[in-house]
Amino acid sequence: MILKEFSKYLQENKDKNSVKLLNEWIIQRLTTPSLNKVDNILKAELYFAKNNNDKTLIIAKSETGRTLLNALYNFSMSFEQYKLAKFLHDKKSTDFKIS
């Protein structure tokens, strides 16, 4: 359920870095009013802190939150690998000519 929502967000913004999108998506979900169960789960398991330089840190509240955050991170990394594989599939070896 959560991966499905995050997957939709990744597909809508596939030209951007997936890990940055994960950070944006979680912060967006944590700062807006809950609309569904996904928002409720994220708010129950995660929170974020922001420093003076506007850098954010997402922190898990429990072991299940750490598992959730790890799963979301791994999913975002697999989406990055998918984008790279798709890019390379359309290339030929001559496209990478070394002089």
Short mmCIF file of N, CA and C in Angstrom, two decimals:
data_model
loop_
_atom_site.label_atom_id
_atom_site.label_comp_id
_atom_site.label_asym_id
_atom_site.label_seq_id
_atom_site.Cartn_x
_atom_site.Cartn_y
_atom_site.Cartn_z
N MET A 1 0.83 -1.18 0.00
CA MET A 1 0.00 0.00 0.00
C MET A 1 0.88 1.25 0.00
N ILE A 2 1.87 1.31 0.87
CA ILE A 2 2.76 2.46 0.93
C ILE A 2 3.67 2.49 -0.29
N LEU A 3 4.21 1.33 -0.66
CA LEU A 3 5.07 1.28 -1.85
C LEU A 3 4.30 1.65 -3.11
N LYS A 4 3.03 1.30 -3.16
CA LYS A 4 2.20 1.65 -4.32
C LYS A 4 2.06 3.17 -4.44
N GLU A 5 1.81 3.84 -3.32
CA GLU A 5 1.69 5.30 -3.32
C GLU A 5 3.02 5.96 -3.70
N PHE A 6 4.11 5.44 -3.13
CA PHE A 6 5.42 6.00 -3.45
C PHE A 6 5.78 5.72 -4.90
N SER A 7 5.41 4.57 -5.40
CA SER A 7 5.68 4.23 -6.80
C SER A 7 4.98 5.19 -7.75
N LYS A 8 3.75 5.56 -7.45
CA LYS A 8 3.04 6.54 -8.27
C LYS A 8 3.79 7.86 -8.29
N TYR A 9 4.27 8.27 -7.13
CA TYR A 9 5.01 9.53 -7.02
C TYR A 9 6.30 9.47 -7.84
N LEU A 10 7.00 8.34 -7.79
CA LEU A 10 8.23 8.19 -8.57
C LEU A 10 7.94 8.24 -10.06
N GLN A 11 6.89 7.59 -10.49
CA GLN A 11 6.56 7.56 -11.91
C GLN A 11 6.16 8.93 -12.43
N GLU A 12 5.54 9.74 -11.58
CA GLU A 12 5.15 11.09 -11.98
C GLU A 12 6.36 12.00 -12.11
N ASN A 13 7.45 11.68 -11.41
CA ASN A 13 8.64 12.53 -11.39
C ASN A 13 9.89 11.74 -11.78
N LYS A 14 9.81 10.90 -12.78
CA LYS A 14 10.91 9.99 -13.07
C LYS A 14 12.18 10.66 -13.60
N ASP A 15 12.12 11.94 -13.92
CA ASP A 15 13.32 12.62 -14.39
C ASP A 15 14.21 13.11 -13.25
N LYS A 16 13.76 12.98 -12.01
CA LYS A 16 14.52 13.43 -10.84
C LYS A 16 15.13 12.23 -10.11
N ASN A 17 16.07 12.52 -9.22
CA ASN A 17 16.73 11.49 -8.43
C ASN A 17 15.73 10.86 -7.46
N SER A 18 15.70 9.55 -7.43
CA SER A 18 14.71 8.82 -6.63
C SER A 18 14.89 8.99 -5.12
N VAL A 19 16.12 9.10 -4.66
CA VAL A 19 16.36 9.26 -3.23
C VAL A 19 15.90 10.65 -2.77
N LYS A 20 16.16 11.66 -3.60
CA LYS A 20 15.67 13.00 -3.27
C LYS A 20 14.14 13.03 -3.30
N LEU A 21 13.56 12.30 -4.24
CA LEU A 21 12.10 12.22 -4.30
C LEU A 21 11.54 11.53 -3.06
N LEU A 22 12.24 10.54 -2.55
CA LEU A 22 11.80 9.86 -1.33
C LEU A 22 11.75 10.85 -0.18
N ASN A 23 12.81 11.64 -0.05
CA ASN A 23 12.86 12.64 1.01
C ASN A 23 11.71 13.65 0.86
N GLU A 24 11.51 14.15 -0.35
CA GLU A 24 10.43 15.11 -0.60
C GLU A 24 9.06 14.50 -0.30
N TRP A 25 8.86 13.27 -0.74
CA TRP A 25 7.56 12.61 -0.57
C TRP A 25 7.23 12.40 0.90
N ILE A 26 8.22 11.93 1.67
CA ILE A 26 7.97 11.70 3.09
C ILE A 26 7.68 13.01 3.81
N ILE A 27 8.47 14.03 3.54
CA ILE A 27 8.24 15.33 4.20
C ILE A 27 6.89 15.90 3.81
N GLN A 28 6.55 15.77 2.54
CA GLN A 28 5.24 16.25 2.07
C GLN A 28 4.11 15.53 2.82
N ARG A 29 4.24 14.23 2.96
CA ARG A 29 3.21 13.43 3.65
C ARG A 29 3.13 13.74 5.13
N LEU A 30 4.29 14.03 5.74
CA LEU A 30 4.31 14.31 7.18
C LEU A 30 3.81 15.71 7.52
N THR A 31 3.92 16.64 6.59
CA THR A 31 3.54 18.03 6.89
C THR A 31 2.12 18.39 6.47
N THR A 32 1.47 17.54 5.71
CA THR A 32 0.10 17.82 5.29
C THR A 32 -0.87 16.99 6.12
N PRO A 33 -2.13 17.43 6.21
CA PRO A 33 -3.13 16.63 6.94
C PRO A 33 -3.29 15.24 6.32
N SER A 34 -3.56 14.26 7.16
CA SER A 34 -3.72 12.89 6.70
C SER A 34 -4.93 12.75 5.80
N LEU A 35 -4.72 12.13 4.65
CA LEU A 35 -5.80 11.90 3.71
C LEU A 35 -6.21 10.43 3.65
N ASN A 36 -5.28 9.54 4.04
CA ASN A 36 -5.57 8.10 3.95
C ASN A 36 -4.71 7.33 4.96
N LYS A 37 -4.78 6.03 4.87
CA LYS A 37 -4.05 5.17 5.81
C LYS A 37 -2.54 5.29 5.64
N VAL A 38 -2.10 5.53 4.42
CA VAL A 38 -0.67 5.68 4.17
C VAL A 38 -0.12 6.85 4.98
N ASP A 39 -0.81 7.97 4.95
CA ASP A 39 -0.39 9.13 5.72
C ASP A 39 -0.37 8.83 7.21
N ASN A 40 -1.38 8.13 7.68
CA ASN A 40 -1.45 7.78 9.11
C ASN A 40 -0.29 6.89 9.53
N ILE A 41 0.05 5.93 8.69
CA ILE A 41 1.16 5.02 9.00
C ILE A 41 2.48 5.78 9.01
N LEU A 42 2.70 6.62 7.98
CA LEU A 42 3.94 7.38 7.93
C LEU A 42 4.08 8.29 9.14
N LYS A 43 2.99 8.93 9.55
CA LYS A 43 3.05 9.83 10.70
C LYS A 43 3.26 9.06 12.00
N ALA A 44 2.79 7.84 12.06
CA ALA A 44 2.97 7.03 13.26
C ALA A 44 4.38 6.47 13.37
N GLU A 45 5.03 6.24 12.23
CA GLU A 45 6.32 5.57 12.23
C GLU A 45 7.52 6.48 12.02
N LEU A 46 7.33 7.65 11.39
CA LEU A 46 8.46 8.51 11.02
C LEU A 46 8.23 9.94 11.45
N TYR A 47 9.31 10.67 11.65
CA TYR A 47 9.24 12.11 11.79
C TYR A 47 10.51 12.68 11.19
N PHE A 48 10.52 14.01 11.01
CA PHE A 48 11.71 14.61 10.42
C PHE A 48 12.13 15.83 11.22
N ALA A 49 13.42 16.12 11.10
CA ALA A 49 14.00 17.29 11.75
C ALA A 49 14.66 18.13 10.66
N LYS A 50 14.64 19.44 10.86
CA LYS A 50 15.23 20.36 9.90
C LYS A 50 16.21 21.26 10.65
N ASN A 51 17.40 21.47 10.08
CA ASN A 51 18.37 22.34 10.73
C ASN A 51 18.31 23.74 10.15
N ASN A 52 19.23 24.61 10.59
CA ASN A 52 19.23 26.01 10.15
C ASN A 52 19.55 26.17 8.66
N ASN A 53 20.19 25.18 8.07
CA ASN A 53 20.54 25.23 6.65
C ASN A 53 19.48 24.58 5.76
N ASP A 54 18.31 24.33 6.31
CA ASP A 54 17.20 23.68 5.62
C ASP A 54 17.52 22.25 5.16
N LYS A 55 18.44 21.61 5.83
CA LYS A 55 18.71 20.19 5.58
C LYS A 55 17.79 19.38 6.47
N THR A 56 17.25 18.30 5.93
CA THR A 56 16.31 17.49 6.70
C THR A 56 16.89 16.12 7.01
N LEU A 57 16.41 15.57 8.10
CA LEU A 57 16.78 14.23 8.54
C LEU A 57 15.49 13.50 8.89
N ILE A 58 15.28 12.38 8.25
CA ILE A 58 14.09 11.58 8.53
C ILE A 58 14.48 10.51 9.54
N ILE A 59 13.70 10.43 10.61
CA ILE A 59 14.02 9.56 11.73
C ILE A 59 12.86 8.60 11.98
N ALA A 60 13.19 7.35 12.21
CA ALA A 60 12.17 6.35 12.54
C ALA A 60 11.89 6.39 14.03
N LYS A 61 10.62 6.23 14.38
CA LYS A 61 10.23 6.24 15.79
C LYS A 61 10.37 4.89 16.45
N SER A 62 10.42 3.83 15.65
CA SER A 62 10.48 2.47 16.21
C SER A 62 11.20 1.55 15.23
N GLU A 63 11.31 0.31 15.62
CA GLU A 63 11.94 -0.69 14.74
C GLU A 63 11.15 -0.87 13.45
N THR A 64 9.83 -0.86 13.54
CA THR A 64 9.02 -0.99 12.32
C THR A 64 9.18 0.24 11.43
N GLY A 65 9.40 1.39 12.03
CA GLY A 65 9.67 2.59 11.25
C GLY A 65 11.00 2.49 10.52
N ARG A 66 12.01 1.92 11.18
CA ARG A 66 13.30 1.71 10.52
C ARG A 66 13.16 0.72 9.37
N THR A 67 12.38 -0.30 9.57
CA THR A 67 12.14 -1.27 8.50
C THR A 67 11.43 -0.61 7.32
N LEU A 68 10.43 0.21 7.63
CA LEU A 68 9.70 0.93 6.59
C LEU A 68 10.62 1.87 5.82
N LEU A 69 11.41 2.64 6.53
CA LEU A 69 12.32 3.59 5.89
C LEU A 69 13.35 2.87 5.04
N ASN A 70 13.86 1.77 5.53
CA ASN A 70 14.82 0.96 4.78
C ASN A 70 14.18 0.40 3.52
N ALA A 71 12.96 -0.09 3.61
CA ALA A 71 12.26 -0.63 2.44
C ALA A 71 12.01 0.46 1.40
N LEU A 72 11.61 1.63 1.84
CA LEU A 72 11.38 2.74 0.91
C LEU A 72 12.68 3.17 0.24
N TYR A 73 13.77 3.21 1.01
CA TYR A 73 15.07 3.56 0.44
C TYR A 73 15.51 2.52 -0.59
N ASN A 74 15.40 1.25 -0.26
CA ASN A 74 15.78 0.18 -1.20
C ASN A 74 14.92 0.24 -2.46
N PHE A 75 13.64 0.55 -2.30
CA PHE A 75 12.76 0.67 -3.46
C PHE A 75 13.18 1.83 -4.34
N SER A 76 13.54 2.95 -3.74
CA SER A 76 13.97 4.10 -4.54
C SER A 76 15.28 3.80 -5.27
N MET A 77 16.18 3.07 -4.62
CA MET A 77 17.44 2.70 -5.28
C MET A 77 17.19 1.71 -6.42
N SER A 78 16.25 0.80 -6.25
CA SER A 78 15.95 -0.14 -7.34
C SER A 78 15.32 0.60 -8.52
N PHE A 79 14.55 1.65 -8.24
CA PHE A 79 13.98 2.45 -9.32
C PHE A 79 15.09 3.18 -10.08
N GLU A 80 16.11 3.66 -9.38
CA GLU A 80 17.26 4.30 -10.03
C GLU A 80 17.98 3.29 -10.93
N GLN A 81 18.16 2.07 -10.44
CA GLN A 81 18.81 1.04 -11.24
C GLN A 81 17.97 0.68 -12.47
N TYR A 82 16.66 0.66 -12.31
CA TYR A 82 15.76 0.40 -13.43
C TYR A 82 15.90 1.49 -14.49
N LYS A 83 15.97 2.76 -14.06
CA LYS A 83 16.11 3.86 -15.02
C LYS A 83 17.43 3.76 -15.77
N LEU A 84 18.50 3.38 -15.08
CA LEU A 84 19.80 3.22 -15.71
C LEU A 84 19.78 2.06 -16.70
N ALA A 85 19.20 0.95 -16.30
CA ALA A 85 19.13 -0.22 -17.19
C ALA A 85 18.31 0.11 -18.44
N LYS A 86 17.23 0.86 -18.28
CA LYS A 86 16.41 1.25 -19.41
C LYS A 86 17.19 2.18 -20.34
N PHE A 87 17.96 3.10 -19.77
CA PHE A 87 18.78 4.01 -20.55
C PHE A 87 19.83 3.23 -21.34
N LEU A 88 20.51 2.29 -20.68
CA LEU A 88 21.56 1.53 -21.33
C LEU A 88 21.02 0.55 -22.36
N HIS A 89 19.82 0.09 -22.18
CA HIS A 89 19.23 -0.85 -23.14
C HIS A 89 19.06 -0.22 -24.51
N ASP A 90 18.82 1.07 -24.55
CA ASP A 90 18.61 1.77 -25.81
C ASP A 90 19.91 2.19 -26.48
N LYS A 91 21.04 1.93 -25.86
CA LYS A 91 22.34 2.33 -26.39
C LYS A 91 23.04 1.16 -27.07
N LYS A 92 23.97 1.52 -27.95
CA LYS A 92 24.82 0.53 -28.61
C LYS A 92 26.23 0.69 -28.06
N SER A 93 27.05 -0.29 -28.28
CA SER A 93 28.43 -0.21 -27.79
C SER A 93 29.18 0.93 -28.46
N THR A 94 28.82 1.27 -29.66
CA THR A 94 29.51 2.37 -30.36
C THR A 94 29.16 3.74 -29.78
N ASP A 95 28.10 3.82 -29.02
CA ASP A 95 27.74 5.07 -28.37
C ASP A 95 28.73 5.44 -27.26
N PHE A 96 29.52 4.45 -26.82
CA PHE A 96 30.46 4.67 -25.73
C PHE A 96 31.89 4.56 -26.25
N LYS A 97 32.15 5.18 -27.37
CA LYS A 97 33.46 5.11 -28.00
C LYS A 97 34.49 5.85 -27.14
N ILE A 98 35.60 5.20 -26.89
CA ILE A 98 36.69 5.81 -26.14
C ILE A 98 37.77 6.21 -27.13
N SER A 99 38.17 7.47 -27.07
CA SER A 99 39.18 7.97 -28.03
C SER A 99 40.56 7.71 -27.53
#
